[in-house]
Each structure stands twice: as structure tokens, then as C-alpha cells.
Short mmCIF file of C-alpha atoms in Angstrom, two decimals:
data_model
loop_
_atom_site.label_atom_id
_atom_site.label_comp_id
_atom_site.label_asym_id
_atom_site.label_seq_id
_atom_site.Cartn_x
_atom_site.Cartn_y
_atom_site.Cartn_z
CA MET C 11 -88.39 -55.57 124.32
CA LEU C 12 -84.90 -56.38 122.83
CA MET C 13 -85.55 -53.09 120.58
CA GLU C 14 -85.15 -50.84 123.48
CA TRP C 15 -81.81 -52.25 124.81
CA THR C 16 -78.32 -50.71 123.04
CA ASN C 17 -74.65 -51.66 124.03
CA ASP C 18 -75.35 -48.08 125.65
CA ALA C 19 -78.43 -48.63 127.82
CA ALA C 20 -77.32 -52.24 129.29
CA ILE C 21 -73.59 -50.96 130.00
CA ARG C 22 -75.27 -48.28 132.27
CA LYS C 23 -76.86 -50.98 134.06
CA TRP C 24 -73.90 -53.04 134.73
CA ALA C 25 -72.34 -49.92 135.77
CA ALA C 26 -74.69 -49.44 138.85
CA MET C 27 -73.37 -52.89 140.24
CA PRO C 28 -72.02 -51.78 144.10
CA GLU C 29 -68.69 -52.24 145.25
CA ALA C 30 -69.68 -54.76 147.96
CA VAL C 31 -70.85 -56.80 145.29
CA LEU C 32 -67.46 -57.12 143.14
CA ASP C 33 -66.10 -57.50 146.78
CA GLN C 34 -68.39 -60.50 147.02
CA MET C 35 -66.70 -62.30 143.88
CA GLU C 36 -62.68 -61.96 144.64
CA PRO C 37 -60.33 -63.13 144.84
CA GLU C 38 -61.57 -65.76 141.76
CA GLY C 39 -65.10 -64.97 140.61
CA ASP C 40 -68.81 -66.40 142.11
CA PHE C 41 -69.83 -69.97 142.97
CA CYS C 42 -70.63 -70.58 139.56
CA ARG C 43 -66.95 -68.88 137.95
CA ARG C 44 -65.01 -70.72 141.16
CA HIS C 45 -66.29 -74.37 141.12
CA LEU C 46 -68.00 -74.36 136.42
CA LEU C 47 -66.06 -71.96 134.70
CA ASN C 48 -62.57 -71.22 135.53
CA ALA C 49 -60.63 -74.29 135.53
CA SER C 50 -62.15 -74.37 131.96
CA LEU C 51 -61.46 -71.31 130.66
CA LEU C 52 -57.82 -71.85 131.90
CA ARG C 53 -57.80 -75.39 130.07
CA LEU C 54 -59.03 -74.42 126.85
CA LEU C 55 -56.63 -71.17 126.80
CA GLY C 56 -54.00 -73.44 127.18
CA PRO C 57 -50.01 -72.20 128.57
CA LEU C 58 -49.86 -68.14 129.77
CA ASP C 59 -46.60 -68.00 130.33
CA GLY C 60 -45.32 -64.94 128.40
CA VAL C 61 -48.73 -64.89 126.29
CA ARG C 62 -50.42 -61.99 125.26
CA VAL C 63 -54.20 -61.92 126.32
CA LEU C 64 -57.15 -59.35 125.94
CA ASP C 65 -59.61 -59.93 128.46
CA ALA C 66 -62.63 -59.13 126.55
CA GLY C 67 -65.33 -57.79 128.54
CA CYS C 68 -63.22 -58.37 131.89
CA GLY C 69 -65.12 -56.56 134.68
CA HIS C 70 -64.20 -56.57 137.74
CA GLY C 71 -61.01 -58.24 136.74
CA TYR C 72 -60.92 -61.22 138.93
CA LEU C 73 -59.97 -63.49 135.36
CA SER C 74 -56.96 -60.61 134.54
CA ARG C 75 -55.27 -61.40 137.43
CA MET C 76 -55.66 -64.74 137.35
CA LEU C 77 -54.46 -64.81 133.65
CA ALA C 78 -51.69 -62.74 134.70
CA ASP C 79 -50.81 -64.72 137.98
CA ARG C 80 -50.09 -67.39 135.54
CA GLY C 81 -47.52 -65.42 133.74
CA ALA C 82 -50.07 -63.84 130.86
CA GLU C 83 -49.76 -60.55 129.45
CA VAL C 84 -53.02 -59.06 129.68
CA VAL C 85 -55.18 -55.91 128.38
CA GLY C 86 -58.58 -56.05 129.60
CA VAL C 87 -61.50 -53.92 128.22
CA GLU C 88 -64.26 -53.19 130.12
CA PRO C 89 -67.18 -50.28 129.45
CA ALA C 90 -68.97 -50.56 133.05
CA GLN C 91 -67.26 -47.60 134.54
CA ALA C 92 -67.61 -49.05 138.49
CA LEU C 93 -66.59 -52.50 137.22
CA TYR C 94 -63.73 -50.54 135.30
CA ASP C 95 -62.59 -48.08 138.31
CA TYR C 96 -62.72 -51.76 140.57
CA ALA C 97 -60.18 -52.87 138.23
CA ALA C 98 -57.76 -50.27 137.71
CA LYS C 99 -57.98 -49.80 141.39
CA LYS C 100 -56.93 -53.45 142.14
CA GLU C 101 -54.17 -53.40 139.59
CA ALA C 102 -52.34 -49.80 141.84
CA SER C 103 -52.93 -51.60 144.41
CA GLN C 104 -51.28 -54.81 143.77
CA PRO C 105 -49.77 -54.60 140.63
CA ARG C 106 -49.17 -57.33 137.96
CA GLY C 107 -48.97 -55.13 134.91
CA ILE C 108 -52.16 -55.28 133.55
CA ARG C 109 -53.35 -52.43 130.97
CA TYR C 110 -56.67 -51.94 131.78
CA VAL C 111 -58.63 -50.27 129.04
CA ARG C 112 -62.58 -48.39 129.31
CA ALA C 113 -64.09 -49.00 125.77
CA ASP C 114 -67.17 -50.70 124.66
CA LEU C 115 -66.36 -54.60 122.61
CA CYS C 116 -68.05 -53.39 119.83
CA ASP C 117 -65.73 -49.85 119.15
CA LEU C 118 -61.92 -51.12 120.33
CA PRO C 119 -59.36 -48.48 120.38
CA ASP C 120 -56.09 -49.57 119.61
CA LEU C 121 -54.96 -52.21 121.91
CA GLY C 122 -51.08 -52.55 120.54
CA GLY C 123 -51.50 -55.26 118.01
CA PRO C 124 -53.12 -58.38 117.34
CA PHE C 125 -53.20 -60.98 120.49
CA ASP C 126 -52.16 -64.50 121.20
CA ALA C 127 -55.70 -64.76 122.98
CA VAL C 128 -58.46 -63.44 123.59
CA VAL C 129 -61.00 -64.72 126.55
CA SER C 130 -64.85 -63.13 126.92
CA ASN C 131 -65.68 -64.93 130.43
CA MET C 132 -69.61 -64.10 130.34
CA VAL C 133 -70.15 -61.31 128.25
CA LEU C 134 -71.45 -61.72 124.89
CA ALA C 135 -74.57 -62.65 126.08
CA SER C 136 -74.71 -59.14 128.09
CA ILE C 137 -74.09 -56.96 124.79
CA PRO C 138 -77.36 -56.34 122.63
CA ASP C 139 -74.79 -55.85 119.67
CA TRP C 140 -73.17 -58.87 120.29
CA SER C 141 -72.18 -60.08 116.87
CA THR C 142 -70.09 -57.01 116.70
CA ALA C 143 -68.13 -57.62 119.68
CA MET C 144 -67.63 -60.83 118.77
CA ARG C 145 -66.18 -59.71 115.65
CA ALA C 146 -64.18 -57.18 117.61
CA CYS C 147 -62.41 -60.46 119.41
CA VAL C 148 -61.59 -62.46 116.41
CA GLU C 149 -59.77 -59.51 114.36
CA SER C 150 -57.82 -59.10 117.55
CA LEU C 151 -56.39 -62.03 117.31
CA VAL C 152 -52.62 -63.83 115.48
CA PRO C 153 -54.61 -66.20 112.75
CA GLY C 154 -54.27 -69.30 114.17
CA ARG C 155 -54.43 -68.60 117.71
CA VAL C 156 -57.86 -69.38 119.73
CA PHE C 157 -60.58 -67.36 121.21
CA VAL C 158 -62.05 -68.78 124.31
CA PHE C 159 -65.91 -67.61 125.21
CA SER C 160 -68.53 -68.97 127.85
CA ILE C 161 -71.84 -68.02 128.43
CA ASN C 162 -75.48 -69.41 129.41
CA HIS C 163 -76.07 -72.24 128.17
CA PRO C 164 -78.67 -71.53 125.87
CA CYS C 165 -80.62 -74.53 126.25
CA PHE C 166 -80.50 -74.38 129.75
CA GLU C 167 -80.25 -70.79 131.11
CA GLN C 168 -82.73 -71.09 133.75
CA LEU C 169 -81.44 -74.11 135.54
CA ALA C 170 -80.68 -73.27 139.06
CA PRO C 171 -84.29 -71.66 139.39
CA THR C 172 -86.95 -74.07 137.92
CA TRP C 173 -84.82 -76.89 139.63
CA ARG C 174 -85.67 -75.31 142.81
CA GLN C 175 -89.28 -75.26 141.95
CA HIS C 176 -89.87 -77.93 139.63
CA GLY C 177 -87.53 -80.63 140.92
CA ASP C 178 -86.13 -80.21 136.90
CA TYR C 179 -85.57 -78.06 134.40
CA ARG C 180 -88.71 -76.28 132.09
CA ILE C 181 -88.28 -74.41 129.38
CA ARG C 182 -91.37 -72.60 127.40
CA GLU C 183 -89.27 -70.50 124.58
CA TYR C 184 -85.54 -71.30 123.05
CA LEU C 185 -85.72 -69.95 119.32
CA ARG C 186 -86.40 -66.44 119.46
CA GLU C 187 -84.56 -63.77 120.85
CA TYR C 188 -85.30 -61.75 123.92
CA PRO C 189 -83.96 -60.44 127.09
CA ILE C 190 -83.26 -61.86 130.64
CA GLU C 191 -83.80 -59.61 133.39
CA GLN C 192 -81.23 -60.46 136.13
CA THR C 193 -80.60 -58.52 139.09
CA HIS C 194 -78.05 -55.96 137.74
CA ALA C 195 -78.55 -56.23 133.95
CA PRO C 196 -80.21 -58.01 131.21
CA ASP C 197 -78.21 -61.13 129.76
CA PHE C 198 -80.03 -61.58 126.51
CA HIS C 199 -81.49 -65.83 125.10
CA ARG C 200 -79.92 -66.60 121.74
CA THR C 201 -79.59 -69.66 120.09
CA LEU C 202 -76.83 -71.94 120.17
CA SER C 203 -76.36 -72.31 116.33
CA THR C 204 -76.75 -68.54 116.65
CA TYR C 205 -73.25 -68.36 118.23
CA LEU C 206 -71.53 -71.19 116.45
CA ASN C 207 -72.73 -70.05 113.32
CA GLU C 208 -71.30 -66.17 113.48
CA LEU C 209 -68.35 -68.02 114.03
CA THR C 210 -68.36 -69.65 111.21
CA ARG C 211 -69.16 -67.21 109.22
CA LEU C 212 -66.19 -65.21 111.32
CA GLY C 213 -64.02 -67.42 109.46
CA CYS C 214 -63.07 -69.37 113.04
CA ARG C 215 -62.84 -73.08 113.15
CA LEU C 216 -63.84 -74.81 116.01
CA ARG C 217 -61.80 -76.29 118.44
CA GLU C 218 -63.60 -77.67 120.94
CA LEU C 219 -66.80 -77.50 123.10
CA ASP C 220 -67.16 -77.77 126.87
CA GLU C 221 -69.99 -78.54 128.85
CA PRO C 222 -68.50 -78.35 132.02
CA GLY C 223 -70.60 -80.12 135.21
CA LEU C 224 -70.57 -79.71 139.33
CA ASP C 225 -68.58 -81.84 141.33
CA PRO C 226 -71.35 -83.85 143.71
CA ALA C 227 -69.69 -82.65 146.53
CA ALA C 228 -70.28 -78.83 146.19
CA ALA C 229 -73.88 -78.99 145.31
CA SER C 230 -76.14 -78.22 147.49
CA PRO C 231 -80.16 -78.89 147.17
CA SER C 232 -81.45 -76.41 149.44
CA ASP C 233 -80.09 -73.32 146.77
CA GLY C 234 -80.64 -75.36 142.92
CA THR C 235 -76.48 -76.35 142.88
CA GLU C 236 -77.58 -79.69 142.77
CA ALA C 237 -79.10 -79.14 139.16
CA TYR C 238 -75.47 -78.18 138.20
CA VAL C 239 -74.60 -81.83 138.40
CA GLU C 240 -77.34 -83.27 136.43
CA LEU C 241 -77.29 -80.34 133.46
CA PRO C 242 -75.19 -77.94 131.71
CA ASN C 243 -76.16 -74.43 132.69
CA PHE C 244 -72.86 -72.85 131.07
CA LEU C 245 -71.40 -73.28 127.57
CA LEU C 246 -67.57 -72.73 126.84
CA VAL C 247 -66.36 -72.28 122.78
CA ALA C 248 -63.05 -72.52 121.87
CA ALA C 249 -62.34 -71.36 118.49
CA GLU C 250 -59.41 -70.79 115.54
CA ARG C 251 -58.79 -67.75 113.90
CA ARG C 252 -58.30 -69.11 110.49
#
């Protein structure tokens, strides 16, 4: 039941992720991040040299490191201890000037003033109190600047497994909110309109939606990734704070 999930409960699940799993996502994330998400995130954020960026829900810090390598001044916020520790250890061994802060996005400490850009990569769908987290992201922005977030596309969340099983995509429930069990911690299904309408309520102007498709050369029928050539498993949103 969704009502049983709190931010603290979800954070505890993420905090149990083994370090070996995080090592496998170095240096630029897992397959989907490398082939479907990273290029779109960087394009939507725009030039980064000298830009102060909040990586909201930075996980083990791979995107923070990519942003810093492109000249951004990065603050990464992550509540799960194991992920925060991994990011902080990377910064200690390979300094890039990234400041990592362990905190819930719904209860941010003083991060030193507003940011030129905020990015939240595959985070909002993992947070029970997601609307408070989205508000915190928007309120952390300088007016007129961009908030970029990515989520599993609400219309195609179970794309790879259903494609492997049926050779096409199938869905039975869409309109209600419910948890989606995964290997380490759950995500939560919400409709596309839920996210976009909340952006509107927060006073944001939509700049762009992106539904990236996979280059056929990177697809494999054995693991279901060929589905990503035909249908979008991810949705990226760029919005401007008014």
C-alpha cells in the first residue's frame, strides 16, 4: 500500500544498496543512463561552465562528477547514507570541488543561496512525498533559470520486462498511484499529468519535453533493450521558474 511508504522508509531501502552495485555504475551510470539519459540531461541544462548547479538526489554522484567536469559548480544532495558516502569518498580521492550534503530533498538545509540550474535525475518517482521535493527544487532556483528532471515515462514504466515476455508493451493500470517494486527500493507510479500539473501550480513554464529513443546499434533482443528503440522508457522535463 502506498500509504505505508514514507520518505524515511524509502531512504532506508536506498541506503542498503551494496557498494559493488554502485561500482558497476561508474563512471557515467548504468546502460540506460549512458545511452538514453545523460546526453539529453546535458543538452537540456545547456552550457555549464561557471554555472552553479544543484544535483537534487545525486545518488552515488556520477552526474555531479559529469557536471563538474564540464565546468559547473556543483552541490549534490543525497539522503541515503551508502550513496552519500560513496559520492563523498569519490570526491575525497578525486577532488572536483563538489560539495555533497546528506539531506532529504523535502527538508533542505541552507545550501548557500539560489542556483542557476537544478537537476533531479531519476529521483522524483522514488520519493513518497514527491511534490514537496519538487517544490524545494523549484524554490532553489534563480527566477528565469531551468529545472530539469527525469523519470521513468509514466506510460511505459515496465517496458523492457513486458517486451521480453510478450514482444510488445502491455499496461493494465495507469490512473491510480501505486508502488513499483524493484531490486533495491521502490518507485511510485503517477500519471504524466500529475507531474506536469504540479509544475504549473509551482509557477513554472514548460520549456521542453524529451522522450529519448535508443540507437538501434546499442539494442539487444536478448535483454529487452530493443524495446527502447521503438518506445520511450524515460521522460525528461525542462521547466523555467517564473
